[in-house]
Short mmCIF file of N, CA and C in Angstrom, two decimals:
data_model
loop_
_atom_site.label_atom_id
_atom_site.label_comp_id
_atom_site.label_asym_id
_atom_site.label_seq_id
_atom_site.Cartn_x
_atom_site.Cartn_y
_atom_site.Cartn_z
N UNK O 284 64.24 -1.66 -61.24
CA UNK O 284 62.83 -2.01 -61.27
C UNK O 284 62.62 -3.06 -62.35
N UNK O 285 61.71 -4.33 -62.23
CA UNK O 285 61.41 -5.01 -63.17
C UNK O 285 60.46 -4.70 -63.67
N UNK O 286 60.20 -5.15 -65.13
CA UNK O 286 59.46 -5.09 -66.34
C UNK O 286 58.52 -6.07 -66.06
N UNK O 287 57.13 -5.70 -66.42
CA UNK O 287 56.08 -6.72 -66.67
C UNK O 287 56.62 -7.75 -67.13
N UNK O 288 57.15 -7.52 -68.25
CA UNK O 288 57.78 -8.98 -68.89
C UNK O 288 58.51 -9.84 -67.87
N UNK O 289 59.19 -9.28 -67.27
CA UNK O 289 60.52 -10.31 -66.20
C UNK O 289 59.34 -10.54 -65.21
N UNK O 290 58.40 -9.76 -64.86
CA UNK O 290 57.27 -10.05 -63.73
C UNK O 290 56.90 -11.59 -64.00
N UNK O 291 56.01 -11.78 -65.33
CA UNK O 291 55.20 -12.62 -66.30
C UNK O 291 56.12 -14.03 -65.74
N UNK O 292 57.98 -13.41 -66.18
CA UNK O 292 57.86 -15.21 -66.68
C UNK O 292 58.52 -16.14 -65.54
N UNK O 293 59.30 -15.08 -64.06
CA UNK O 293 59.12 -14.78 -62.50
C UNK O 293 58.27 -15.83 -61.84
N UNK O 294 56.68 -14.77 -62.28
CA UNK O 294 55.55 -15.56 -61.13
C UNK O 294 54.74 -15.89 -62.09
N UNK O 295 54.32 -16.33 -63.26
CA UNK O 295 53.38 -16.79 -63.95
C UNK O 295 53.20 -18.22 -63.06
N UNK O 296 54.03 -19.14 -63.44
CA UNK O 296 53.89 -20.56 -63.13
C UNK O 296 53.45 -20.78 -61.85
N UNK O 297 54.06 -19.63 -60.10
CA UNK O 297 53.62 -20.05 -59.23
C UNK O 297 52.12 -19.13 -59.18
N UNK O 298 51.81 -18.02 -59.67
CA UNK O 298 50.44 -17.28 -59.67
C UNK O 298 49.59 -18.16 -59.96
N UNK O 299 49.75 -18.67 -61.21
CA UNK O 299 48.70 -19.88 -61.57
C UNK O 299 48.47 -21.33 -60.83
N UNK O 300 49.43 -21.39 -60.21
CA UNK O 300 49.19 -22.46 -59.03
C UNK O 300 48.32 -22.22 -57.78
N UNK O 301 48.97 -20.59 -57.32
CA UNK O 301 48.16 -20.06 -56.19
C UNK O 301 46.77 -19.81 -56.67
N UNK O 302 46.79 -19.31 -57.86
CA UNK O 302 44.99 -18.87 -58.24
C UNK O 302 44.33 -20.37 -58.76
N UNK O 303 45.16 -21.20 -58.93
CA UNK O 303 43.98 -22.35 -59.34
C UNK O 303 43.65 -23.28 -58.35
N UNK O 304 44.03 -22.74 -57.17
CA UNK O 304 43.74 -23.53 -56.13
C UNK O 304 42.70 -23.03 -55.26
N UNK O 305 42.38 -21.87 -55.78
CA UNK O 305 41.75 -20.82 -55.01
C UNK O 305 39.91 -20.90 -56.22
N UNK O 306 40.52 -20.77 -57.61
CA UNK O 306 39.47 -20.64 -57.92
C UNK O 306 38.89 -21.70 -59.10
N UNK O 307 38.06 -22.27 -59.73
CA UNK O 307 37.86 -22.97 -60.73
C UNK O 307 38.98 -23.11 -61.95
N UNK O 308 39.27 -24.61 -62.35
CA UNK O 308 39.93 -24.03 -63.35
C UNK O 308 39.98 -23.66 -64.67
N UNK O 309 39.01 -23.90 -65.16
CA UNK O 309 38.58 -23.10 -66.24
C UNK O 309 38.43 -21.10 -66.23
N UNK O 310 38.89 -20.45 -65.19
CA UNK O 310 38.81 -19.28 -64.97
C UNK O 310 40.45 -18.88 -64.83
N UNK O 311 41.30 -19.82 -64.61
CA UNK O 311 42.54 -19.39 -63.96
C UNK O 311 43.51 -17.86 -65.08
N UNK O 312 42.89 -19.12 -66.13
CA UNK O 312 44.25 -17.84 -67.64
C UNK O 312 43.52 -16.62 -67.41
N UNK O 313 42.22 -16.56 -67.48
CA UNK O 313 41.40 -15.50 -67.48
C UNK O 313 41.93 -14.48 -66.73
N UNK O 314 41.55 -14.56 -65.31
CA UNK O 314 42.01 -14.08 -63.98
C UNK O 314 43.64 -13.71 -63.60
N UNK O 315 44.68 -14.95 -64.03
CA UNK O 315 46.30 -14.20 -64.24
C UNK O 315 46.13 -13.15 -65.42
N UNK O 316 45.40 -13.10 -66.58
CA UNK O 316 45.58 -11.78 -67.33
C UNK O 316 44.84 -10.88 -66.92
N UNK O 317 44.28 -10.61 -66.03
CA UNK O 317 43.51 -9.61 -65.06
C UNK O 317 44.76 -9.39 -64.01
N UNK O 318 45.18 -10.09 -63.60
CA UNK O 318 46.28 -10.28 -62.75
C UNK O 318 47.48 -9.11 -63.27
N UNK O 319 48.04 -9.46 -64.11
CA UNK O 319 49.05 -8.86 -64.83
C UNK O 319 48.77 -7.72 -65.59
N UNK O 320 47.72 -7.23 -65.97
CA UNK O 320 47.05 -6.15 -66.52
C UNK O 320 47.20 -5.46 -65.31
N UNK O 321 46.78 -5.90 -64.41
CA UNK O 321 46.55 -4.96 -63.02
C UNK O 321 48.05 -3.96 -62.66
N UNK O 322 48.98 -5.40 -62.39
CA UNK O 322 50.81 -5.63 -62.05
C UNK O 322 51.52 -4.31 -62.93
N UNK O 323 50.78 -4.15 -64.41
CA UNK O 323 51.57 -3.76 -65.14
C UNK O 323 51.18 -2.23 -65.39
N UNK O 324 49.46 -2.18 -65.22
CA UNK O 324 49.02 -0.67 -64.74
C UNK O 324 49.86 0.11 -63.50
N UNK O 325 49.94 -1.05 -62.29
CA UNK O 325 50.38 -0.12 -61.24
C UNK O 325 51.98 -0.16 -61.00
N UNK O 326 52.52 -0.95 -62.03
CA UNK O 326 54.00 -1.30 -61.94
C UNK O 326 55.02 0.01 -60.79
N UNK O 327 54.03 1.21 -61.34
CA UNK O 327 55.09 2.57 -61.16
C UNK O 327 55.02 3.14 -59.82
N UNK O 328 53.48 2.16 -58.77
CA UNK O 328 53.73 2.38 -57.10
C UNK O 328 53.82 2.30 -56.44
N UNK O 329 55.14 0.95 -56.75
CA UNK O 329 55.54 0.00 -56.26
C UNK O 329 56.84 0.86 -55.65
N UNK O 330 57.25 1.37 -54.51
CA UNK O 330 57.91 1.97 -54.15
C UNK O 330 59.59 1.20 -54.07
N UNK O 331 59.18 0.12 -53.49
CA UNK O 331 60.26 -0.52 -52.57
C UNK O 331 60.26 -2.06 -53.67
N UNK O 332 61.72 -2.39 -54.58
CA UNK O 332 61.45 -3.79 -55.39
C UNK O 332 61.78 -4.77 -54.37
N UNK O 333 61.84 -4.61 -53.09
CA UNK O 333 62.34 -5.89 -52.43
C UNK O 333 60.95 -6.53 -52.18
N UNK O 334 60.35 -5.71 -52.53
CA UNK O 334 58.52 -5.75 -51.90
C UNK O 334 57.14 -6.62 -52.91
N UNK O 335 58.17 -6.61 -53.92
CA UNK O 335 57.63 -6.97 -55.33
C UNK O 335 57.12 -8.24 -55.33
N UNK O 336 57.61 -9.70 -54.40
CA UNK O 336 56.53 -10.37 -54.47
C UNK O 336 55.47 -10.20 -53.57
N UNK O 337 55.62 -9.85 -52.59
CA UNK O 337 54.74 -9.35 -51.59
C UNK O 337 53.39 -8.60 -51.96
N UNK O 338 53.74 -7.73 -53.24
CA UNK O 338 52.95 -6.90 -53.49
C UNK O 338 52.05 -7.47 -54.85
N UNK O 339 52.75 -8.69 -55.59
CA UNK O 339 52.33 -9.22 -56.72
C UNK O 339 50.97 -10.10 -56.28
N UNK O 340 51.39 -10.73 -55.21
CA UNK O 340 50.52 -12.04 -54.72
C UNK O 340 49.44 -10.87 -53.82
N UNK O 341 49.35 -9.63 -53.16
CA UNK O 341 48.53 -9.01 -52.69
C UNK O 341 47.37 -8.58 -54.08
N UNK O 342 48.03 -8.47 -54.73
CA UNK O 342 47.29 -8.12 -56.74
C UNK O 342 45.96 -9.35 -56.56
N UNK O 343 46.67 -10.52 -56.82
CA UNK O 343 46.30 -11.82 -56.95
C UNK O 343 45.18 -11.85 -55.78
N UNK O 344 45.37 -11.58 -54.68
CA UNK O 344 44.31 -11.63 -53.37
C UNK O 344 43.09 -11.52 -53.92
N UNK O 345 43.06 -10.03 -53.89
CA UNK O 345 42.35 -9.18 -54.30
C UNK O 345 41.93 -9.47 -55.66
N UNK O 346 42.04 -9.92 -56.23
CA UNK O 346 41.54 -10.46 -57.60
C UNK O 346 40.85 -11.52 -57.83
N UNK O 347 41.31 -12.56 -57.20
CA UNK O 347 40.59 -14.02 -56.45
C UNK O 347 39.33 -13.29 -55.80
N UNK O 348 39.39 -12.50 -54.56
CA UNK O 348 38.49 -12.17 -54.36
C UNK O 348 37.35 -11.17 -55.14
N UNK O 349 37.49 -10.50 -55.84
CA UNK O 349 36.77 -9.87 -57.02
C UNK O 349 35.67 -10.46 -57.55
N UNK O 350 36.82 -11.87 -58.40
CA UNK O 350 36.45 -12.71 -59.14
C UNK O 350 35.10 -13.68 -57.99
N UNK O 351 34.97 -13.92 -56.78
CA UNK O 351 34.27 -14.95 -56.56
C UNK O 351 32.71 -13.25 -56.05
N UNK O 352 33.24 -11.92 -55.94
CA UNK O 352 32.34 -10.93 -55.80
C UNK O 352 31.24 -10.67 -57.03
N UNK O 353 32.21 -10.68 -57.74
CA UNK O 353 31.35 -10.86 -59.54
C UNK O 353 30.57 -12.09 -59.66
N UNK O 354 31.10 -13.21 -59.39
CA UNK O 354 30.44 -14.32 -59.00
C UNK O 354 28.90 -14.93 -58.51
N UNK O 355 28.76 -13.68 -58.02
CA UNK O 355 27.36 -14.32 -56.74
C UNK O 355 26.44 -14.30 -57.33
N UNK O 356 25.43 -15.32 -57.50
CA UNK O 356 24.22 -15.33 -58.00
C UNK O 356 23.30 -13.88 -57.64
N UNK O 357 22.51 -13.08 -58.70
CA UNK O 357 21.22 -12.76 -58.21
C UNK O 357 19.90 -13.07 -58.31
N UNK O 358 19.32 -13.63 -57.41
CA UNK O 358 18.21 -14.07 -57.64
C UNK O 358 17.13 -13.07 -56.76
N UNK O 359 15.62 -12.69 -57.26
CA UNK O 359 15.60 -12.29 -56.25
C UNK O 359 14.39 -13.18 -54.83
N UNK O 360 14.04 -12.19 -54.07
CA UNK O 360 13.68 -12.47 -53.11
C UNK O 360 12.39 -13.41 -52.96
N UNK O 361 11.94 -14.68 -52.46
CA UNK O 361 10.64 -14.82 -52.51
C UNK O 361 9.40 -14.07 -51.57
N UNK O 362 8.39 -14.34 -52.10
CA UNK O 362 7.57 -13.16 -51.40
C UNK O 362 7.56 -12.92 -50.15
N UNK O 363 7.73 -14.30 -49.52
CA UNK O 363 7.32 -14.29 -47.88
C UNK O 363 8.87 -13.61 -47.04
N UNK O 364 9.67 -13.23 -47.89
CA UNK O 364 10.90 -12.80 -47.13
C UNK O 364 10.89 -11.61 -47.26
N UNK O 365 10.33 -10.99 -47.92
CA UNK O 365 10.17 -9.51 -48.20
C UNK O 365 9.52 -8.40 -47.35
N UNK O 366 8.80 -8.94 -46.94
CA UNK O 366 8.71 -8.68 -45.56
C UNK O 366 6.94 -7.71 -46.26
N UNK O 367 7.07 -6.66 -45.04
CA UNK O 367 5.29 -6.14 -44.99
C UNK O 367 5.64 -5.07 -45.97
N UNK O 368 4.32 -4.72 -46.70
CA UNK O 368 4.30 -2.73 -47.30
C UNK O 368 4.70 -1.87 -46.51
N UNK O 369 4.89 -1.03 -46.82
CA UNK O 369 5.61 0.48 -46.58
C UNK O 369 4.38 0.87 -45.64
N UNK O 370 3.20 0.44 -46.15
CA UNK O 370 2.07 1.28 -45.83
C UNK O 370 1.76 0.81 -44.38
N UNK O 371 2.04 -0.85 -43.89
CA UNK O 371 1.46 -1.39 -42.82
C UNK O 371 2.83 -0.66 -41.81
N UNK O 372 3.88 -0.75 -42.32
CA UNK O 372 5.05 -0.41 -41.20
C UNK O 372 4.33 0.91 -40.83
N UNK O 373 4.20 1.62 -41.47
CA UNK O 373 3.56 3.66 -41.55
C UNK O 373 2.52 3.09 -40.12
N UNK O 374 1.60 2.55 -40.24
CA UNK O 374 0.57 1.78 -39.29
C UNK O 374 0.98 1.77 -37.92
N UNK O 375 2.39 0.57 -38.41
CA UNK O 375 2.36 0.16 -36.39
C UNK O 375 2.92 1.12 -36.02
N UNK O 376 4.08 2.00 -36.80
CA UNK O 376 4.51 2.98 -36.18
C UNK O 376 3.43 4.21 -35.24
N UNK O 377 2.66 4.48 -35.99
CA UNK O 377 1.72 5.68 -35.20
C UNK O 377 1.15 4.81 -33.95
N UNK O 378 0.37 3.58 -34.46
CA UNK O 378 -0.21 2.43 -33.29
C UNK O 378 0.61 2.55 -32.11
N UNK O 379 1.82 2.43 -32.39
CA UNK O 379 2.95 2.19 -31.58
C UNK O 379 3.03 3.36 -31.08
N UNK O 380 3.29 4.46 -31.60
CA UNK O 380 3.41 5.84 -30.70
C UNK O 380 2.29 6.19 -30.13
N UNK O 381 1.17 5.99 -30.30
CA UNK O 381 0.18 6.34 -29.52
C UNK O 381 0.26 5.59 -27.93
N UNK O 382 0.80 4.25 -27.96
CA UNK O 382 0.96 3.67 -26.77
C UNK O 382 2.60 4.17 -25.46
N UNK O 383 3.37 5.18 -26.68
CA UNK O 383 4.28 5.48 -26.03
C UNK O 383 4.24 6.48 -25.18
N UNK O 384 2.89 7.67 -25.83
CA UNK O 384 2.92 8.24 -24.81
C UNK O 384 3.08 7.75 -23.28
N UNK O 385 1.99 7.20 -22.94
CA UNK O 385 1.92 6.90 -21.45
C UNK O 385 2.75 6.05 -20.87
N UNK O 386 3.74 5.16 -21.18
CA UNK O 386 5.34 4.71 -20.85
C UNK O 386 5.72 5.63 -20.72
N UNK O 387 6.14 7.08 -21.61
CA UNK O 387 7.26 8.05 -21.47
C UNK O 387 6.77 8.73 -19.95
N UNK O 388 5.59 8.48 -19.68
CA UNK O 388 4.75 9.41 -18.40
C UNK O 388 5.22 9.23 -17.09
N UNK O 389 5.49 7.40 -16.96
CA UNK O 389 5.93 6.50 -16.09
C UNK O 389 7.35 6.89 -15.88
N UNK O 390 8.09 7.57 -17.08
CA UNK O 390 9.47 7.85 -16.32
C UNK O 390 9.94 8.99 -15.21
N UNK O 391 10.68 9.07 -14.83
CA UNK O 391 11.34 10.09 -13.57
C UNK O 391 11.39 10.84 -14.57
N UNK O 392 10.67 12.64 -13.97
CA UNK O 392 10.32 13.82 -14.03
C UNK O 392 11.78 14.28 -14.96
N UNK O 393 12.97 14.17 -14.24
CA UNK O 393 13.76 14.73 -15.29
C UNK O 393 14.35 13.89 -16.82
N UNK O 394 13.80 12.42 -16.53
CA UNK O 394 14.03 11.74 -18.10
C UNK O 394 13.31 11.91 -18.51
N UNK O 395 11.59 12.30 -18.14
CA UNK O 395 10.79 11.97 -18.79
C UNK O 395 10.48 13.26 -19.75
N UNK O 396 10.96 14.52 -19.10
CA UNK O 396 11.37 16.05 -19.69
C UNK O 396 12.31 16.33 -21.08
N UNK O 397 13.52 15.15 -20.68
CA UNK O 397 14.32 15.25 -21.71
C UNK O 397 14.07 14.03 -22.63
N UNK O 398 13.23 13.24 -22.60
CA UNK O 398 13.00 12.60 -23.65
C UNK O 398 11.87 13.11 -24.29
N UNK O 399 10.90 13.93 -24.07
CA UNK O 399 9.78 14.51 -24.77
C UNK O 399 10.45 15.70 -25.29
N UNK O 400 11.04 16.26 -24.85
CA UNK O 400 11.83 17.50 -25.86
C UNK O 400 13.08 16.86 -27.27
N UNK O 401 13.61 15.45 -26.93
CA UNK O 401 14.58 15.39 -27.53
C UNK O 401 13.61 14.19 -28.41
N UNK O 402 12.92 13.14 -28.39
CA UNK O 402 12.62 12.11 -28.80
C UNK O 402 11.00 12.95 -29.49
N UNK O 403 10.26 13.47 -28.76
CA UNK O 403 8.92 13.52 -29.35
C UNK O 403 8.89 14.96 -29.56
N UNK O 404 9.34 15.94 -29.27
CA UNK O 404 9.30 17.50 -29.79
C UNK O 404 10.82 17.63 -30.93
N UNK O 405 12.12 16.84 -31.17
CA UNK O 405 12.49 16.04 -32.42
C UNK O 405 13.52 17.70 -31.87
N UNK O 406 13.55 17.82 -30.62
CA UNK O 406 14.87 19.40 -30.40
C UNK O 406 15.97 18.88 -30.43
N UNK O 407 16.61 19.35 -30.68
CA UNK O 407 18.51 19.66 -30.60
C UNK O 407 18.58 19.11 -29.05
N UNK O 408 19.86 18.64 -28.83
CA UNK O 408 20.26 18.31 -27.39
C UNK O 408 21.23 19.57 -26.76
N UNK O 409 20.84 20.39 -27.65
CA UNK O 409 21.74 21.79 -27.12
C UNK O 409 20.33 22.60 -26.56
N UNK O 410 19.07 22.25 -27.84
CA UNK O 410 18.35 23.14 -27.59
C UNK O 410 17.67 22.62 -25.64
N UNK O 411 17.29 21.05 -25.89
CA UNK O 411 16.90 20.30 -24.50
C UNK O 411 17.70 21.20 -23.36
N UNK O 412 19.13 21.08 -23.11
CA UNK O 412 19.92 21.81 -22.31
C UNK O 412 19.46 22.97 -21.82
N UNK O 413 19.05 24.00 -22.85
CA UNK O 413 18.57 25.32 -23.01
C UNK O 413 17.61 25.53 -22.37
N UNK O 414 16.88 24.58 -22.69
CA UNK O 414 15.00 24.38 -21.93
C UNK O 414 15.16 24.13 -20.65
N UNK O 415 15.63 23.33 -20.49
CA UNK O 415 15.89 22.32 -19.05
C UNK O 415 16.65 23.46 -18.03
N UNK O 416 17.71 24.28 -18.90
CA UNK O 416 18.75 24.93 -17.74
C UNK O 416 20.03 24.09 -17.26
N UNK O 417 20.54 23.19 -17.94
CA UNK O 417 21.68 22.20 -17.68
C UNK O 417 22.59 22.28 -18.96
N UNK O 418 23.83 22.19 -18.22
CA UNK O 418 24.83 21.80 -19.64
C UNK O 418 24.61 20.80 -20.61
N UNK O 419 25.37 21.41 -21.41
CA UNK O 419 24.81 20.00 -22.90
C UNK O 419 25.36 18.55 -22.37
N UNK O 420 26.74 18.47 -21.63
CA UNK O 420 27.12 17.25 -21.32
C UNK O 420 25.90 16.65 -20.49
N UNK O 421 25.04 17.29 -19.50
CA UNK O 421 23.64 16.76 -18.74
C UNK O 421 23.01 16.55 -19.39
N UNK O 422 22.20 17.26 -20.42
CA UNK O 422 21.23 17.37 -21.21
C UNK O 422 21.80 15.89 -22.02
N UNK O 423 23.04 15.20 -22.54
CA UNK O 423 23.35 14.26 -23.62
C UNK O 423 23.02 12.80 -22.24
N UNK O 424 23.47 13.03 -21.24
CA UNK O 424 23.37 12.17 -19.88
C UNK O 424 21.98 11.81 -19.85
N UNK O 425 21.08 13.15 -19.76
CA UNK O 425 19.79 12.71 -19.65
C UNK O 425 19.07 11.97 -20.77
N UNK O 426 19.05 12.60 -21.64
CA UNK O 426 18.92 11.72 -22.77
C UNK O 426 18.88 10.46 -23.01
N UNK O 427 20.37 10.50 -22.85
CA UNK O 427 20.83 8.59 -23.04
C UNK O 427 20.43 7.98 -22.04
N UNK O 428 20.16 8.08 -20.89
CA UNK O 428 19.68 7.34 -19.78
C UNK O 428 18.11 7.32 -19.79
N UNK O 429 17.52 8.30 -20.08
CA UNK O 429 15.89 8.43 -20.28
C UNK O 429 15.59 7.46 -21.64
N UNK O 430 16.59 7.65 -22.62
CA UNK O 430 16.47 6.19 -23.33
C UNK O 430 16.36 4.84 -22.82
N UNK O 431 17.33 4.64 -22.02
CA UNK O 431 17.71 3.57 -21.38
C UNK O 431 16.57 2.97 -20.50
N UNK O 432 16.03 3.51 -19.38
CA UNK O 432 14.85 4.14 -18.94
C UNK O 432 13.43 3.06 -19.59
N UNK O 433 13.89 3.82 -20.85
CA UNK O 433 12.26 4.09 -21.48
C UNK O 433 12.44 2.33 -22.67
N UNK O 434 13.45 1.83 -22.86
CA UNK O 434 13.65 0.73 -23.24
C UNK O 434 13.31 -0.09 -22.57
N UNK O 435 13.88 -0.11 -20.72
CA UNK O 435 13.80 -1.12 -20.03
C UNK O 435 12.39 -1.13 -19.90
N UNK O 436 10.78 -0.05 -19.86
CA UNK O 436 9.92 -0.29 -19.57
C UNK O 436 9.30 -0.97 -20.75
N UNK O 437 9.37 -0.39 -21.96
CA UNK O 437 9.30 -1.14 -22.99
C UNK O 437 9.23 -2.73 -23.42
N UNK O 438 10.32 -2.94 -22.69
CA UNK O 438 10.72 -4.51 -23.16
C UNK O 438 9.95 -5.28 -22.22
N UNK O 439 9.46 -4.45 -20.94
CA UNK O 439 8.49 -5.43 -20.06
C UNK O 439 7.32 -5.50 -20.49
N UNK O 440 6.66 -5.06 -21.19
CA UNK O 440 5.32 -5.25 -21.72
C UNK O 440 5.19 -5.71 -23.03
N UNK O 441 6.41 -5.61 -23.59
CA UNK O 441 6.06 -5.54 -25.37
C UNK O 441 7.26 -6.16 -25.76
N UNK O 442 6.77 -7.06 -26.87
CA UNK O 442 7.83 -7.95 -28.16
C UNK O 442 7.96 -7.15 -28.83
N UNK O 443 9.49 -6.14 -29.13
CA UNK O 443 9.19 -5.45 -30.18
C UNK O 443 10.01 -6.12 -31.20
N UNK O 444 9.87 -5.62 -32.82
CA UNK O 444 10.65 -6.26 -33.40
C UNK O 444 11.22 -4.73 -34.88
N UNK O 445 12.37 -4.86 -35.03
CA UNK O 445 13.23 -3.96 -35.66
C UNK O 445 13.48 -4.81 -36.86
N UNK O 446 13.44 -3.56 -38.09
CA UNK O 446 14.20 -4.43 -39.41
C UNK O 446 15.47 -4.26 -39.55
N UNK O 447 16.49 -4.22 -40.32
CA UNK O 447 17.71 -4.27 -40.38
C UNK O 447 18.34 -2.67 -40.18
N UNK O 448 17.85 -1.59 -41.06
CA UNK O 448 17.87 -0.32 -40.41
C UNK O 448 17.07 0.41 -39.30
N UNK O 449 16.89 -0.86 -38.17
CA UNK O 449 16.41 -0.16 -36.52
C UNK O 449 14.70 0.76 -36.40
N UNK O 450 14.40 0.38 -37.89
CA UNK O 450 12.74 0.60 -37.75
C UNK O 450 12.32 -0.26 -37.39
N UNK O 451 11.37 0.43 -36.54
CA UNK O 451 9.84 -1.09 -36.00
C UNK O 451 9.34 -1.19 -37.18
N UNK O 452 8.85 -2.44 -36.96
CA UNK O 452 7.93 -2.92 -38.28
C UNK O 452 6.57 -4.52 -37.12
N UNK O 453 6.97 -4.35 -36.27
CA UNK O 453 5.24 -4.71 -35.09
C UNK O 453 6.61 -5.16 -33.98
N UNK O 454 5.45 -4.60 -33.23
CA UNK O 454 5.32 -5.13 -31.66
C UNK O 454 3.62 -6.05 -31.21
N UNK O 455 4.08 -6.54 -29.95
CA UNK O 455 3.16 -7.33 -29.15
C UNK O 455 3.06 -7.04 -28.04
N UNK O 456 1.93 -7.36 -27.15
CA UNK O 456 1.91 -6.43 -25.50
C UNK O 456 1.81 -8.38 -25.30
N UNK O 457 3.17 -8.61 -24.20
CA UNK O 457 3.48 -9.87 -24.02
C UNK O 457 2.28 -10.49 -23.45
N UNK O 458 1.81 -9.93 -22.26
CA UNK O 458 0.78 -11.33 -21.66
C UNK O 458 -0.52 -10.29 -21.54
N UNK O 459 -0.53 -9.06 -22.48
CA UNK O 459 -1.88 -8.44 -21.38
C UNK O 459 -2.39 -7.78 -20.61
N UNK O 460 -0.99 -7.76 -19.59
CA UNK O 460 -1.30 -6.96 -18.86
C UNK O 460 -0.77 -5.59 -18.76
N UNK O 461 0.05 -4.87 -19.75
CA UNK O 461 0.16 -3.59 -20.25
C UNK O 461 -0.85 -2.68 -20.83
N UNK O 462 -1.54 -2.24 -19.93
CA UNK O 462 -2.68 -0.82 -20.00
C UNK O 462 -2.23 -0.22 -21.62
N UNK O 463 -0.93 0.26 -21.30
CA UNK O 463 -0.53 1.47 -22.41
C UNK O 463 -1.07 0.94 -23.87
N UNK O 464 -0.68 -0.38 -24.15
CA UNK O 464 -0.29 -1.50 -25.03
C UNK O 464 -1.69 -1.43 -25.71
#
């Protein structure tokens, strides 16, 4: 097994070539003694020495990349990207469910059963099954398809729009002519 030391004087010259090409150079010494600090912590799980440059320059990867992670500016957000209050989303949501009733109405008798037990009564898809009288694999069938269902009527009347974690935050009734809307 080699010694940090025999590591150092090995790959110093080409590490610092590979990392200064990669990153500023005023950062390079910095970053190889992060480098070798690293090499010399994990020297001992390094199983296999045939593996040793393989595993030196994987150090280095990962360190380059660190270094440009630490890197990133924070600035923060300007106002208009921030999107609406807590309080107006709370809004369209109920707005919005009040118009869902009567879409969910429009669906076929057995989606429209298992999406009011599973989507608006908030049951188990074991418990839906239970209610209904169908296996859970039916009861998960109905479900997902009474979703499916209840999307496609959705999208014909209404712009909806989702934030990054799949909450509404507004919809639009496209031209008008959606009653529910």
């Amino acid at each position: 097994m080699s010694s940090t030391e025999d590591i150092w004087h090995e790959y110093h010259e080409r590490l610092a070539a590979f990392v200064g090409s990669r990153i500023e150079r005023d950062a390079v010494e910095d970053l190889l003694q992060d480098i070798f600090t690293k090499i010399h912590k994990r020297l001992n799980t390094l199983k296999d020495d045939s593996k040793l440059e393989s595993w030196v320059y994987q150090i280095a990867r990962n360190s380059i990349i660190d270094h440009y992670r630490t890197r990133r500016p924070t600035e923060s957000l300007p106002d208009w990207v921030e999107g609406p209050e807590r309080s107006n989303d709370d809004e369209v949501r109920k707005e919005f469910a009040s118009c869902l009733e009567p879409i969910i109405q429009r669906l076929p008798e057995k989606y429209r059963e298992a999406i009011q037990l599973s989507e608006i009564d908030r049951r188990s898809q074991q418990e839906v099954a239970d209610q209904i009288g169908i296996s859970l694999s039916g009861a998960k069938s109905r479900v997902q398809r009474g979703r499916v269902l209840l999307k496609g009527l959705l999208q014909e009347c209404c712009d909806i729009e989702f934030n990054r974690h799949n909450q509404l935050i507004s919809y639009e009734n496209k031209d008008g002519t959606c009653a529910d809307c």
